[in-house]
PDB file of C-alpha atoms in Angstrom:
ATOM      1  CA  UNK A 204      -4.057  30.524 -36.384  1.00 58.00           C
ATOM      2  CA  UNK A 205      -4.690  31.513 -32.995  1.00 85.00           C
ATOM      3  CA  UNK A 206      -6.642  29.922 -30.152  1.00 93.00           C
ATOM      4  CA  UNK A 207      -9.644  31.480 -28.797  1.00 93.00           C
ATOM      5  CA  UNK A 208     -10.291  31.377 -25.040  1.00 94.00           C
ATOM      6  CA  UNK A 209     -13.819  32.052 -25.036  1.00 95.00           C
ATOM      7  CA  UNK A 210     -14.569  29.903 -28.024  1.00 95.00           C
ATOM      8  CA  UNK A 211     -12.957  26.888 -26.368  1.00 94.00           C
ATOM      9  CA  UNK A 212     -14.426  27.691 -22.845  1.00 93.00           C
ATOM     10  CA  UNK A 213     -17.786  27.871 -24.343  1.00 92.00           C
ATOM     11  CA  UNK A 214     -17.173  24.186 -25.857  1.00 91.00           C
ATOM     12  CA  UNK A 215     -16.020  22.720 -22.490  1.00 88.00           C
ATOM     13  CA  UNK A 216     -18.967  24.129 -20.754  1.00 86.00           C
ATOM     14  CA  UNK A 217     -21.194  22.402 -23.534  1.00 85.00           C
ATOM     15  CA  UNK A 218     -20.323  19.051 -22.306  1.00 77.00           C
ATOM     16  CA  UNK A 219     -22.681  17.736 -19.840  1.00 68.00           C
ATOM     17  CA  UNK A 220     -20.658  14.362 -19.176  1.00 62.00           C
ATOM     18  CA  UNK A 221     -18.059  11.488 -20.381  1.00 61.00           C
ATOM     19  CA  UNK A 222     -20.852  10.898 -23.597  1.00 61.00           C
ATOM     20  CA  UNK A 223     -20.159  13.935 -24.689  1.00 72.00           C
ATOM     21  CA  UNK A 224     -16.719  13.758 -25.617  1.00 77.00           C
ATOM     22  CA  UNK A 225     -16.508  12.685 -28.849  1.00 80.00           C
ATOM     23  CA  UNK A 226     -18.094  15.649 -30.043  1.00 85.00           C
ATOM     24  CA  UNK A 227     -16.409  18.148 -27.619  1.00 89.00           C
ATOM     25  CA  UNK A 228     -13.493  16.913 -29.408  1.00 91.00           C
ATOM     26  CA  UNK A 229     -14.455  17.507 -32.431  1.00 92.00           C
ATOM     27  CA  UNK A 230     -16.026  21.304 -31.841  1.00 93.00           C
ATOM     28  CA  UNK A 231     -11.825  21.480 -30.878  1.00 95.00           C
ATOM     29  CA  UNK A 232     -10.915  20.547 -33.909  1.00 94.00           C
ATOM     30  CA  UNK A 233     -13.247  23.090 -35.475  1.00 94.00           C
ATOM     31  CA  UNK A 234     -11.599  25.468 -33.514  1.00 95.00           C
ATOM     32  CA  UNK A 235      -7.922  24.393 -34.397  1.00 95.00           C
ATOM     33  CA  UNK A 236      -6.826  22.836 -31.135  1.00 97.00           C
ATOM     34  CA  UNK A 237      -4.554  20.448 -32.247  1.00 97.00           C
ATOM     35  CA  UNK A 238      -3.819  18.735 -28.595  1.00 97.00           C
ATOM     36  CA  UNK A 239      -4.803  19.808 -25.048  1.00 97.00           C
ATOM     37  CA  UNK A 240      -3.155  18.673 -21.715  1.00 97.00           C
ATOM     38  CA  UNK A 241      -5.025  18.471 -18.512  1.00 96.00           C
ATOM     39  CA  UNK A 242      -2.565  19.062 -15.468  1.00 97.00           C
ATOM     40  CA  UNK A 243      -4.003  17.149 -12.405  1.00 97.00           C
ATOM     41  CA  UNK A 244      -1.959  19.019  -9.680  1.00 97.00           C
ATOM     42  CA  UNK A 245      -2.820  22.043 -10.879  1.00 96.00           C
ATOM     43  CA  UNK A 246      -6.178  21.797 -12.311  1.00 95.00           C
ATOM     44  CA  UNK A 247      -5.180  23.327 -15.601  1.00 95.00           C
ATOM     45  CA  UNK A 248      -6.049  22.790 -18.733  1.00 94.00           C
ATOM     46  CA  UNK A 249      -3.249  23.931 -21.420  1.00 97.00           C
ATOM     47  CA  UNK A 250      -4.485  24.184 -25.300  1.00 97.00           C
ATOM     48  CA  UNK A 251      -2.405  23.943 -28.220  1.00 97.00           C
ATOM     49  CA  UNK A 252      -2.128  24.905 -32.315  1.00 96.00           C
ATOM     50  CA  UNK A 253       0.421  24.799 -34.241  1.00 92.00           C
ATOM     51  CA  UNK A 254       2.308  28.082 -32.949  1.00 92.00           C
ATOM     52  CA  UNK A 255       0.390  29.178 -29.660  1.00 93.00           C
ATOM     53  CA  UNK A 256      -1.242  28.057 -26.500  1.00 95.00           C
ATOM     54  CA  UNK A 257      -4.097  29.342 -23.675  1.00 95.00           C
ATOM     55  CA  UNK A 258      -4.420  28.041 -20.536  1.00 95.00           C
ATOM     56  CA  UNK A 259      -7.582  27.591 -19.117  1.00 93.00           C
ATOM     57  CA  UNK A 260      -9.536  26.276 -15.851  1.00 89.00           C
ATOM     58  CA  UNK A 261     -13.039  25.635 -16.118  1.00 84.00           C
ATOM     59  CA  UNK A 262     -14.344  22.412 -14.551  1.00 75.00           C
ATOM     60  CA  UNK A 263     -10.950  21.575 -13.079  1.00 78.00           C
ATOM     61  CA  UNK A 264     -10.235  21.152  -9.395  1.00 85.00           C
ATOM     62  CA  UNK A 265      -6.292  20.732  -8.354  1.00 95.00           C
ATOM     63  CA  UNK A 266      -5.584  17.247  -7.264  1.00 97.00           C
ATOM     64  CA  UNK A 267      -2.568  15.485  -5.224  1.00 97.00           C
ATOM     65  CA  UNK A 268      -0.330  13.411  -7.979  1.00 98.00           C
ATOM     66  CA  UNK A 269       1.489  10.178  -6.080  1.00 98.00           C
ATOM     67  CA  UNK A 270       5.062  10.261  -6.553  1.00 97.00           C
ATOM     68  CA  UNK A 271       4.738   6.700  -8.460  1.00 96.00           C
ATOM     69  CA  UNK A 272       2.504   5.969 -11.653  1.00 97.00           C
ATOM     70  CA  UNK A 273       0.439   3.165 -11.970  1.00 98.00           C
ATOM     71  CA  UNK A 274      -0.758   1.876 -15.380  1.00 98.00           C
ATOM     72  CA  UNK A 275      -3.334  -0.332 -13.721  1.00 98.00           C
ATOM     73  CA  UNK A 276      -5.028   2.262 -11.378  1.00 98.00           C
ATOM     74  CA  UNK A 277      -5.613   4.807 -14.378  1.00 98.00           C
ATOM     75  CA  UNK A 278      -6.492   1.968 -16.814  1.00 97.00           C
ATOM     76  CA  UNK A 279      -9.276   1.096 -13.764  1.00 97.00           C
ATOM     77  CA  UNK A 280     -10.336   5.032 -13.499  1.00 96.00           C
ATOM     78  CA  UNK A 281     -10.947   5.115 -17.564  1.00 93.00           C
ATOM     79  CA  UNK A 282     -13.282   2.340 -18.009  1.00 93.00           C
ATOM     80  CA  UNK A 283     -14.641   4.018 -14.815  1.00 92.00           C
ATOM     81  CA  UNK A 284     -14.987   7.390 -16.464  1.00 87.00           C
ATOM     82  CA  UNK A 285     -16.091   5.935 -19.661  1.00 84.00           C
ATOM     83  CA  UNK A 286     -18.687   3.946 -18.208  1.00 88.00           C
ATOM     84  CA  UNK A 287     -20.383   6.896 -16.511  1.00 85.00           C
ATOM     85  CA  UNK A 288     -19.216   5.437 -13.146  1.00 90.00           C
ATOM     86  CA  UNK A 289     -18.171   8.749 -11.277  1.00 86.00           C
ATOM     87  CA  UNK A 290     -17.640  12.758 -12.167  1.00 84.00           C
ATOM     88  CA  UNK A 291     -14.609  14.350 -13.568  1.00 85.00           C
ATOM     89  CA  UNK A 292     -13.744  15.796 -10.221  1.00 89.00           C
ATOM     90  CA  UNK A 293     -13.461  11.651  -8.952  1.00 93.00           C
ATOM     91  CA  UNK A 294     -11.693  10.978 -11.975  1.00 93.00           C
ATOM     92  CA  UNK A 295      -9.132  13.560 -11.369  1.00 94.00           C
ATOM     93  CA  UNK A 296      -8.695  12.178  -8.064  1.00 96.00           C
ATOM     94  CA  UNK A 297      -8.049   8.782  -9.035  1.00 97.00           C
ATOM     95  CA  UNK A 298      -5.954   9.823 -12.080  1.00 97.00           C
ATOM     96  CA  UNK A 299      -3.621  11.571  -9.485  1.00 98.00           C
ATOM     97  CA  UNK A 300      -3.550   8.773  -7.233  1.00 98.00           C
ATOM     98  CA  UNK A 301      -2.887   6.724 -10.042  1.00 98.00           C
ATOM     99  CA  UNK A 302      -0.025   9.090 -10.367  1.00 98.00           C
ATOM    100  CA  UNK A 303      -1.256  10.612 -13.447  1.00 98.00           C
ATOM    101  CA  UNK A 304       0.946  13.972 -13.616  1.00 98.00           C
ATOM    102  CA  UNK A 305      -0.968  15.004 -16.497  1.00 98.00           C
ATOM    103  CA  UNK A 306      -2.798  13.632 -19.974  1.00 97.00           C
ATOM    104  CA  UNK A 307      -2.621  14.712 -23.217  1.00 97.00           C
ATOM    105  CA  UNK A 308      -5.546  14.461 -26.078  1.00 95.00           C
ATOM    106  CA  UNK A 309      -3.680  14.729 -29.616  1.00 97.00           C
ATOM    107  CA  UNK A 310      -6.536  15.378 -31.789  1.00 96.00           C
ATOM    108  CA  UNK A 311      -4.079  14.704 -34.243  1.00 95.00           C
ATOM    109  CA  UNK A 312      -2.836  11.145 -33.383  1.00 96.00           C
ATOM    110  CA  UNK A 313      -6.309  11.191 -31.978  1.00 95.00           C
ATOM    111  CA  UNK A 314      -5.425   9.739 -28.846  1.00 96.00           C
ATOM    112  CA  UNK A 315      -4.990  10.422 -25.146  1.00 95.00           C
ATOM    113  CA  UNK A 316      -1.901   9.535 -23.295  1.00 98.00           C
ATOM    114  CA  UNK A 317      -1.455   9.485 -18.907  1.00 98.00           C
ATOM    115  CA  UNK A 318       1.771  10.548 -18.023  1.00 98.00           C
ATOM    116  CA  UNK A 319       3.263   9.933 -14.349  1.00 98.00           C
ATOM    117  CA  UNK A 320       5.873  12.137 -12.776  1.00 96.00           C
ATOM    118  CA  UNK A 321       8.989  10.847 -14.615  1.00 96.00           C
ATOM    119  CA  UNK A 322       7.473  11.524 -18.455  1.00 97.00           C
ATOM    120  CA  UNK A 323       6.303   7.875 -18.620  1.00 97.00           C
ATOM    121  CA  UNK A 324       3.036   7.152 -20.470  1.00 98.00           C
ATOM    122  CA  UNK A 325       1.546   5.044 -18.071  1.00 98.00           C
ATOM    123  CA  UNK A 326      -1.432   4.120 -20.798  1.00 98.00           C
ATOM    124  CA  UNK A 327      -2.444   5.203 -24.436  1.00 98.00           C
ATOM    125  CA  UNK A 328      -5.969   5.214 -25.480  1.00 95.00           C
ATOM    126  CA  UNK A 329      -7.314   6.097 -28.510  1.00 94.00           C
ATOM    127  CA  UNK A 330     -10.245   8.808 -28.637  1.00 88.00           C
ATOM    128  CA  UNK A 331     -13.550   7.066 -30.425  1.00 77.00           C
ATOM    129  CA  UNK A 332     -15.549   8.898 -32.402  1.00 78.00           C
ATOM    130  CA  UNK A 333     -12.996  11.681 -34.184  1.00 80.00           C
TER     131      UNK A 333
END
């Protein structure tokens, strides 16, 4: 199977906020994405399936990553996120600050993981609703 950038881009711009996530991540799994990483420095979003990957950056703003991670900070900016507290944009700020490198969302394992600068998973949450 192969990934469809405008397919995918149309389901990101669907989501209005954090509430919507659930089923943003299931209209990926419709569209075979089997994991997706978010790159904070960059402001990238990277989509897998089994055998290819698209890159793609729509709501994403590049962000300054701190050379050290901090499990508590990010931990601080999900509950944050989830509770509606602040934007993505904020959230990618204080993921990077938290020294958040980049995330992953395994639709699979169905669960996100923050990785700092040296490949460390600096927290592991599962995604509700999939």
């Amino acid at each position: 199977m192969s990934l469809n950038y405008q397919d995918i881009e149309a389901a990101v711009l669907s989501e209005k906020d954090a509430g919507g996530f659930a089923k943003l991540m299931k209209d990926f799994q419709a569209l075979g994405v089997e994991k997706y990483d978010y790159l904070v420095a960059d402001g990238l979003y990277r989509y897998y399936d089994s055998d290819s990957s698209i890159d793609l950056q729509v709501k994403a703003v590049p962000k300054s990553v701190e050379a050290l991670g901090d499990s508590t900070k990010i931990k601080l900016a999900v509950q944050g996120a989830q509770a509606g507290k602040f934007d993505f944009e904020r959230f990618c700020e204080l993921a990077g600050q938290a020294g958040v490198l980049y995330w992953r969302s395994d639709l699979i394992a169905k669960n996100v993981s923050y990785f700092d600068t040296q490949g460390n998973a600096l927290l592991i949450e599962p995604i509700p609703g999939i």
